[in-house]
Short mmCIF file of C-alpha atoms (C1' of nucleotides) in Angstrom, two decimals:
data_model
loop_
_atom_site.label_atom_id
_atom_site.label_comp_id
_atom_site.label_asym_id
_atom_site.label_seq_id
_atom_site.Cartn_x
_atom_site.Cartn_y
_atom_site.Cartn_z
CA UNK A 1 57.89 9.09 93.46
CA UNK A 2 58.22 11.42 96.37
CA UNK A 3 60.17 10.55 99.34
CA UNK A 4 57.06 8.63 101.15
CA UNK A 5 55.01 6.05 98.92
CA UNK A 6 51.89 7.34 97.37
CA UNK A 7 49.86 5.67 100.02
CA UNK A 8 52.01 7.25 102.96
CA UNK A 9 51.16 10.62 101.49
CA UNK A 10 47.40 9.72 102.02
CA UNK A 11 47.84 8.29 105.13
CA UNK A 12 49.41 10.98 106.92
CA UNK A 13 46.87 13.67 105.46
CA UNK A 14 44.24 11.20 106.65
CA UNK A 15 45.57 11.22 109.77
CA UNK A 16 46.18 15.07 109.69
CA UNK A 17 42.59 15.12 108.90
CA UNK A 18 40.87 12.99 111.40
CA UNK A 19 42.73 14.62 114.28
CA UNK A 20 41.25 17.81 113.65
CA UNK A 21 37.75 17.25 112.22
CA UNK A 22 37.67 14.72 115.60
CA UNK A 23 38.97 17.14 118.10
CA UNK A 24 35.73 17.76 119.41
CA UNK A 25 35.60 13.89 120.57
CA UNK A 26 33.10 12.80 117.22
CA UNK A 27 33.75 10.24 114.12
CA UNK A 28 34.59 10.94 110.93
CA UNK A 29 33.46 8.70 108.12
CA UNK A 30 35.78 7.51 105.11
CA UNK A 31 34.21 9.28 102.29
CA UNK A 32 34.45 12.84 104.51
CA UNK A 33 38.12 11.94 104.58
CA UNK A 34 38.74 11.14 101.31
CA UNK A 35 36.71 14.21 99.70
CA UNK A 36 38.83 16.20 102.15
CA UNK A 37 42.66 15.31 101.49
CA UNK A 38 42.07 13.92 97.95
CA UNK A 39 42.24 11.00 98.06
CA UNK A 40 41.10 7.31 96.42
CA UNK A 41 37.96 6.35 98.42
CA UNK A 42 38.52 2.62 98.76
CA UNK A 43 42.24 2.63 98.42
CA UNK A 44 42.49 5.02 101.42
CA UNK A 45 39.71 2.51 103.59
CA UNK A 46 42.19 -0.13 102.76
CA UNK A 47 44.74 2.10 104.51
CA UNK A 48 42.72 3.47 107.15
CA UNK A 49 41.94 -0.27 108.09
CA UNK A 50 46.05 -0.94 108.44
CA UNK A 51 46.57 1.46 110.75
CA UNK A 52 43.42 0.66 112.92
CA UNK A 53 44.34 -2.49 113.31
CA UNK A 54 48.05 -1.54 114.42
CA UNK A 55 46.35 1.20 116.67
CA UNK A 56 47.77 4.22 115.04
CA UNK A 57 44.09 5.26 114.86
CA UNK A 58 40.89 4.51 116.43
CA UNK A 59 37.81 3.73 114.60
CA UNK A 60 33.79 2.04 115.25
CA UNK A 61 31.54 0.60 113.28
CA UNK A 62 27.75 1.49 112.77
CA UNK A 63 25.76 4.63 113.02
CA UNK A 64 28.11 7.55 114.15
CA UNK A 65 30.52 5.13 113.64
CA UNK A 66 33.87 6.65 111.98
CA UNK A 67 37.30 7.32 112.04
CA UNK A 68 38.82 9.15 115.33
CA UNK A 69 42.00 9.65 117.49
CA UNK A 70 42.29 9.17 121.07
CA UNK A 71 44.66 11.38 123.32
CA UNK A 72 47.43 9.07 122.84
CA UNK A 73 47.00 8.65 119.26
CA UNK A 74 46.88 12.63 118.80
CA UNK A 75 50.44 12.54 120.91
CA UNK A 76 51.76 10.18 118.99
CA UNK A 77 55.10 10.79 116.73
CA UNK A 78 54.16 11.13 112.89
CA UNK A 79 57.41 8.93 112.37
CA UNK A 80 54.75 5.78 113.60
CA UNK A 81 52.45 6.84 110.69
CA UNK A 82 55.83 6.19 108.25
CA UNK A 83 56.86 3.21 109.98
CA UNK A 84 53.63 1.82 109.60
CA UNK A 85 52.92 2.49 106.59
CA UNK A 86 56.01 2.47 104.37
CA UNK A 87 58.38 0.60 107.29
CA UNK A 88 61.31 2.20 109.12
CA UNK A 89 63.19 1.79 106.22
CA UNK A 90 63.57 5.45 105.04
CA UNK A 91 65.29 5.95 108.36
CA UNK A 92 67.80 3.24 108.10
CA UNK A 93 68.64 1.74 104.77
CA UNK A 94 71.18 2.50 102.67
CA UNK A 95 71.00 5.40 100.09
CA UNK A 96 72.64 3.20 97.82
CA UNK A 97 70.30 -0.04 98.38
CA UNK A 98 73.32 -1.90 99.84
CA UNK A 99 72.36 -4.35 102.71
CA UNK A 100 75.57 -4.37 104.29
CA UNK A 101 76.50 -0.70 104.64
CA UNK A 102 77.23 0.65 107.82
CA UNK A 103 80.04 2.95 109.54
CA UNK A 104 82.35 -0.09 109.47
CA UNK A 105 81.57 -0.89 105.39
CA UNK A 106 80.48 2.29 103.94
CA UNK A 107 78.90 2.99 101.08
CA UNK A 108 80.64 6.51 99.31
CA UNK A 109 77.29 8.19 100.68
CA UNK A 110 77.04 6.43 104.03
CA UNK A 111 78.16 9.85 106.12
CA UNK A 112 76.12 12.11 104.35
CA UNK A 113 73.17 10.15 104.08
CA UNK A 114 73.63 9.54 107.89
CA UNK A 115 72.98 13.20 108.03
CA UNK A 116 70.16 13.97 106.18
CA UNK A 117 68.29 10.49 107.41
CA UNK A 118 68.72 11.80 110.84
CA UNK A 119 67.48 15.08 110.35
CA UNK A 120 64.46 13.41 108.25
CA UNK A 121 63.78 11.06 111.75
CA UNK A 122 64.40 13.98 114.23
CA UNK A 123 61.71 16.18 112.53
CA UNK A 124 58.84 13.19 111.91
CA UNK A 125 59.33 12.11 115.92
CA UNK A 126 58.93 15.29 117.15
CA UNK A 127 56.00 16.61 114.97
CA UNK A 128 52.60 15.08 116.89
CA UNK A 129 50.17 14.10 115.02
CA UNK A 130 47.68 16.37 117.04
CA UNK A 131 49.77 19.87 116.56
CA UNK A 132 48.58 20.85 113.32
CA UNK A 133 44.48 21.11 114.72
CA UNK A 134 44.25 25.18 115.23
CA UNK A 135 46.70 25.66 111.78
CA UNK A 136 43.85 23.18 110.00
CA UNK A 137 41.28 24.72 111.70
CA UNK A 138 42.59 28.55 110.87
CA UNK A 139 43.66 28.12 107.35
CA UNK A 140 47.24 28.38 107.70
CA UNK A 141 48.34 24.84 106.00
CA UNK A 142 46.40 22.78 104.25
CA UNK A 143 45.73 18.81 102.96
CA UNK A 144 44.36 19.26 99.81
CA UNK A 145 45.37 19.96 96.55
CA UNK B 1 61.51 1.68 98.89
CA UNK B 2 64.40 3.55 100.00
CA UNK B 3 65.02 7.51 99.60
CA UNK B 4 65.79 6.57 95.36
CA UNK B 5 64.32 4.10 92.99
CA UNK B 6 66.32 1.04 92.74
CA UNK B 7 66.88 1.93 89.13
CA UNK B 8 68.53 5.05 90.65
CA UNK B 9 70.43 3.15 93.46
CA UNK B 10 71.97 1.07 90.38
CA UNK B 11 72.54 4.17 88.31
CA UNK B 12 74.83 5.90 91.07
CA UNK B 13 76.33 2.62 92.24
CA UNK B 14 77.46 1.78 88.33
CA UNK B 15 78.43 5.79 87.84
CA UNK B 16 80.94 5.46 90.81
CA UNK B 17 82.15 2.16 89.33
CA UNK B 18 82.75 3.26 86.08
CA UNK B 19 84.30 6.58 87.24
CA UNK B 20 86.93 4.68 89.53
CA UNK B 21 87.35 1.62 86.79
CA UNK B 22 87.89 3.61 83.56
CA UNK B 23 90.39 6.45 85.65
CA UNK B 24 92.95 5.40 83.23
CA UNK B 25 91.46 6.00 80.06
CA UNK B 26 89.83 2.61 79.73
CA UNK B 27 86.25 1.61 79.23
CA UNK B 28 84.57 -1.21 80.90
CA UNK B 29 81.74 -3.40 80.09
CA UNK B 30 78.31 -4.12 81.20
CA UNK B 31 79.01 -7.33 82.58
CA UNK B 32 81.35 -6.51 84.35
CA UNK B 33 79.68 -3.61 86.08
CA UNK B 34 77.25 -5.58 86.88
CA UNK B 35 79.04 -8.33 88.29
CA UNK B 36 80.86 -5.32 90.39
CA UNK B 37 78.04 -3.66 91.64
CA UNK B 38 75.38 -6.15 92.38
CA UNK B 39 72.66 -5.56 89.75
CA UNK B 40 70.84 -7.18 87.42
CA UNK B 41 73.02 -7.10 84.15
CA UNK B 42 69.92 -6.29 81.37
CA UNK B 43 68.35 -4.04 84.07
CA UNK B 44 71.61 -1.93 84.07
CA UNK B 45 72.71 -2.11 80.58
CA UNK B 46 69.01 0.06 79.99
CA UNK B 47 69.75 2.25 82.45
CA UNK B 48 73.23 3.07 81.26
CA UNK B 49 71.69 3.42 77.73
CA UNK B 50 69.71 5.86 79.01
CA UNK B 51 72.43 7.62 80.75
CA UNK B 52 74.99 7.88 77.82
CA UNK B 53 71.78 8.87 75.29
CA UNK B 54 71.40 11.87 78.16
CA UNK B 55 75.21 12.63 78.27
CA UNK B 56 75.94 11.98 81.68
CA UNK B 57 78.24 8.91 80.84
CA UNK B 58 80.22 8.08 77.64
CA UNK B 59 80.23 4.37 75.66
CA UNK B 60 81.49 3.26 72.80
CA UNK B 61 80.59 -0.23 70.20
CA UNK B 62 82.69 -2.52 69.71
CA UNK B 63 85.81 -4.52 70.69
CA UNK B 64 87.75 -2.71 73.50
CA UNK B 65 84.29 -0.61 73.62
CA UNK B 66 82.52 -0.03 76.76
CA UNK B 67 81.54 2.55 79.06
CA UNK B 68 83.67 5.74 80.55
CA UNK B 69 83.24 9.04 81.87
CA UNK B 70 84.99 11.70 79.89
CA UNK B 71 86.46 15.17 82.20
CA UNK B 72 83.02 16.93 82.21
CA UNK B 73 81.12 13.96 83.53
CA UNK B 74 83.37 13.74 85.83
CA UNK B 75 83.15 16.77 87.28
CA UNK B 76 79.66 16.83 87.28
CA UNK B 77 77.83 16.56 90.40
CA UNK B 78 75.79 13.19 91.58
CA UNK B 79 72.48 15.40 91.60
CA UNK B 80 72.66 15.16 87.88
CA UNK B 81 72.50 11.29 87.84
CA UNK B 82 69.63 11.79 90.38
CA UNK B 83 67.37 14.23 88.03
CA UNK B 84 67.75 12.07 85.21
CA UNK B 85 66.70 8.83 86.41
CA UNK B 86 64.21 9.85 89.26
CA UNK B 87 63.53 13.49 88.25
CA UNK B 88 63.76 16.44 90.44
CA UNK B 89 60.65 15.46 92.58
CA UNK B 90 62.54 14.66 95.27
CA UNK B 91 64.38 17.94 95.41
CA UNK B 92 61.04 19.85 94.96
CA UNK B 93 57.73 17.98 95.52
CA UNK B 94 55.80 18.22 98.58
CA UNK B 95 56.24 15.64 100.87
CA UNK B 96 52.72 15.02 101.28
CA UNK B 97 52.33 14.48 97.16
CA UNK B 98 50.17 17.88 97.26
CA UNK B 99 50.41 19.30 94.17
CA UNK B 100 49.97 22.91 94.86
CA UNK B 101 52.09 23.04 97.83
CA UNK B 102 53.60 25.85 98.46
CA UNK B 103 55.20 28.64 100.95
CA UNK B 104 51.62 30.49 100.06
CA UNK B 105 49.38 27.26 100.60
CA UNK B 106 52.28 24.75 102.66
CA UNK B 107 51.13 21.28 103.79
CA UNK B 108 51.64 20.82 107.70
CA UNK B 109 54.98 19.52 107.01
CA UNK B 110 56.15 21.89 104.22
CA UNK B 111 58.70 24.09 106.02
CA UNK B 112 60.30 21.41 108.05
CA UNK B 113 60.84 19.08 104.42
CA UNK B 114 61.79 22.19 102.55
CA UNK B 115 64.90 22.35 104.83
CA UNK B 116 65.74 18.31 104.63
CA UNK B 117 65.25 18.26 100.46
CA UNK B 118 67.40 21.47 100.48
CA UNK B 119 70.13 19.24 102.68
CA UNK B 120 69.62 16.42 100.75
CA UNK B 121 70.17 18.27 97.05
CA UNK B 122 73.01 20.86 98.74
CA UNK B 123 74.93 17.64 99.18
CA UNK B 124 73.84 15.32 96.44
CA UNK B 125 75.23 19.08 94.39
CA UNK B 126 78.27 19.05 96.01
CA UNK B 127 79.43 15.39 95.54
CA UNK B 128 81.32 14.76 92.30
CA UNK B 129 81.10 11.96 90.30
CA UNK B 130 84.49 11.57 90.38
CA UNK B 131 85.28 11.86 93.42
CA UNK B 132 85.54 8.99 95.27
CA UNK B 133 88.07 7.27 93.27
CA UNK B 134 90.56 6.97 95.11
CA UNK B 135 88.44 5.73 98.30
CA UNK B 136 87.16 3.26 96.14
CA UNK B 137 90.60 1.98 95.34
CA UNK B 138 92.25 2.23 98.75
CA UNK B 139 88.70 -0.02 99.71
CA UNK B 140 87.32 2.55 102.25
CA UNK B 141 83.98 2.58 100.41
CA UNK B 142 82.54 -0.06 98.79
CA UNK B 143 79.63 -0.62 95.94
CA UNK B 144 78.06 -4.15 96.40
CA UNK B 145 76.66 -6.06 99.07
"C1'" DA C 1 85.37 -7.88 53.13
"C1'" DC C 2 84.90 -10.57 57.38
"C1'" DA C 3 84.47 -12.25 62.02
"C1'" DA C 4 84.30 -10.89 66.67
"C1'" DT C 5 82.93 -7.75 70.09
"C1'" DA C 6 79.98 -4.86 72.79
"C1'" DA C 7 76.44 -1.48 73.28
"C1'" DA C 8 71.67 -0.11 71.49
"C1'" DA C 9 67.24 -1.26 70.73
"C1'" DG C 10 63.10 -4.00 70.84
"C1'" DA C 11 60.01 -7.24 72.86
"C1'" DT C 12 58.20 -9.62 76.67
"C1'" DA C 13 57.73 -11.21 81.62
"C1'" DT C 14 57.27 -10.58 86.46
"C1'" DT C 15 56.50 -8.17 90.61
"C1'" DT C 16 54.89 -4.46 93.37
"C1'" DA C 17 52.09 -0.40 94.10
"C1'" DT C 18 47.91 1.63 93.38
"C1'" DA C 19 42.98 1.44 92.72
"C1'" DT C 20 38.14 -0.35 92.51
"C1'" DC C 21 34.22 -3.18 93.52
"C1'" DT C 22 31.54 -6.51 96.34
"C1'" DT C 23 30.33 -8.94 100.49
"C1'" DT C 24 30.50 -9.38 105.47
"C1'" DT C 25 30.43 -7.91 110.24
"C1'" DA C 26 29.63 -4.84 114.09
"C1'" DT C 27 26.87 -1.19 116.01
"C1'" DT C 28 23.07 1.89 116.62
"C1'" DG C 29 18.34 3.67 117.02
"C1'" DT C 30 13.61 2.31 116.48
"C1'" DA D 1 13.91 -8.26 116.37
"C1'" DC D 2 14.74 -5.10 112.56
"C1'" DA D 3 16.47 -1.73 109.36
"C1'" DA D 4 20.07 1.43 108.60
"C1'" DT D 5 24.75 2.67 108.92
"C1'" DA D 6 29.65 2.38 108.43
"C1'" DA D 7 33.93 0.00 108.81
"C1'" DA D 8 36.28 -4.64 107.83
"C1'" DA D 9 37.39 -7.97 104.80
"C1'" DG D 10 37.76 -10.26 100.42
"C1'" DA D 11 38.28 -10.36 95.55
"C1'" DT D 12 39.74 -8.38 91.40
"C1'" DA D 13 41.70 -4.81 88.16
"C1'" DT D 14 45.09 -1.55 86.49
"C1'" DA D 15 49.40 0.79 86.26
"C1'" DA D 16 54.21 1.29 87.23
"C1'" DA D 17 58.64 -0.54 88.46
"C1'" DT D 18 61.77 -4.08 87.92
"C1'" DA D 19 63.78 -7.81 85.30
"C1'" DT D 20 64.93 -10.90 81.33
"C1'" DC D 21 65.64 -12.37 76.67
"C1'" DT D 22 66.41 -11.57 71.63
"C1'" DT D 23 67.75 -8.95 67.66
"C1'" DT D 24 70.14 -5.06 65.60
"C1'" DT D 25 73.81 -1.70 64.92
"C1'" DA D 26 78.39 0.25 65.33
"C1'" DT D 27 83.29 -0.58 65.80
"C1'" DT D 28 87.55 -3.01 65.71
"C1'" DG D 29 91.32 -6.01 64.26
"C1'" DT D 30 92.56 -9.34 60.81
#
DNA sequence: ACAATAAAAGATATTTATATCTTTTATTGT
DNA sequence: ACAATAAAAGATATAAATATCTTTTATTGT
């Protein structure tokens, strides 16, 4: 188990993924995206679905139909991909699991975890989920493998 | 899900316990571990097997038998109890669950997660097991609820 | 030796996450 | 209208994590 649930992962490379093969305002179908960031076809339409419906990402049915991202979706904070997905949870809970902790009933992690939680929150809010287009596009980072 | 398993969440929780419990010399049993710490009691009692069979705590049969930490485990810092119920992967896996991640072939998000996992196992290295004893007696921290 | 204690080990159950397959609905071009 | 396309929705399957219960083994005090 990584930090983000297995279908997280595949969510935010699907997202990753539509935003730049869509850049040039077409669809993308589900198998393209799933041959692309490796992922389970059907499991990943399943996901895909869930975060159309919440409006994380855009999508049409039909003939040129497909997955896309409109301008606000592409500004959007990755953290909304993880909230949606796996809940805000990672950002908030306890490391410990207990339901209670908080600054006034700490758990012997609370400060540090405070820490590191924040710095985890800061960096998925302020990452887009547009910005990564030209380093797709050019090779730099990749979604596969 | 939370940052650790909940089988890790009980693992640290019980390690504190049985660090601050058995201080004296003592050793204390699974029920009441469990009882302290909010957890399932059979759940915990195979986790703890698992832990003494690896070393990082002590137990012993018997009457007046029970579970303890000897000087070493003491001394020996969280991250251990972390790599040996979750594994490493969350000090060293890509955050997108790409296998081949790397600083060569990163994932959009690799250099920003390389510096929270290095945060997160720089402190989860530098916390003893030991070492919140004595907040754990004067009731600053807390273990359940 | 024996009875009591407590962890270790084994077996099984339940729940959640992950994955696959089939049917339905919306959209498009002819 | 019709056929083709592609996502949405529904149903089911599999695997992993979590939880419970029972039996066995080691240790202790009498």
């Amino acid at each position: 188990m990584g930090i983000f649930s297995k279908t997280c992962e595949y969510a935010v490379r699907a997202v990753f993924f539509i935003a730049q093969r869509t850049a040039d305002g077409s669809r993308v179908g589900i198998k393209e995206i799933a041959v692309n960031i490796d992922s389970p076809e059907h499991f990943l339409a399943k996901i895909l679905q869930d975060l159309s419906r919440r409006g994380i990402i855009q999508s049409v049915k039909g003939p040129n139909g497909g997955f896309y991202l409109d301008a606000q979706s592409l500004a959007r904070p990755l953290s909304d991909v993880i909230e949606a997905v796996d809940g805000g949870g990672i950002f908030r809970d306890c490391g410990l699991g207990l339901k209670e902790c908080s600054s006034k009933n700490p758990c012997p992690l609370h400060h540090d975890f405070l820490d590191v939680r924040n710095r985890l929150q800061n960096m998925l809010e302020s990452i887009t989920i547009g910005q990564f287009n030209e380093d797709l596009n050019l090779g730099i980072v990749v979604l596969k493998k």
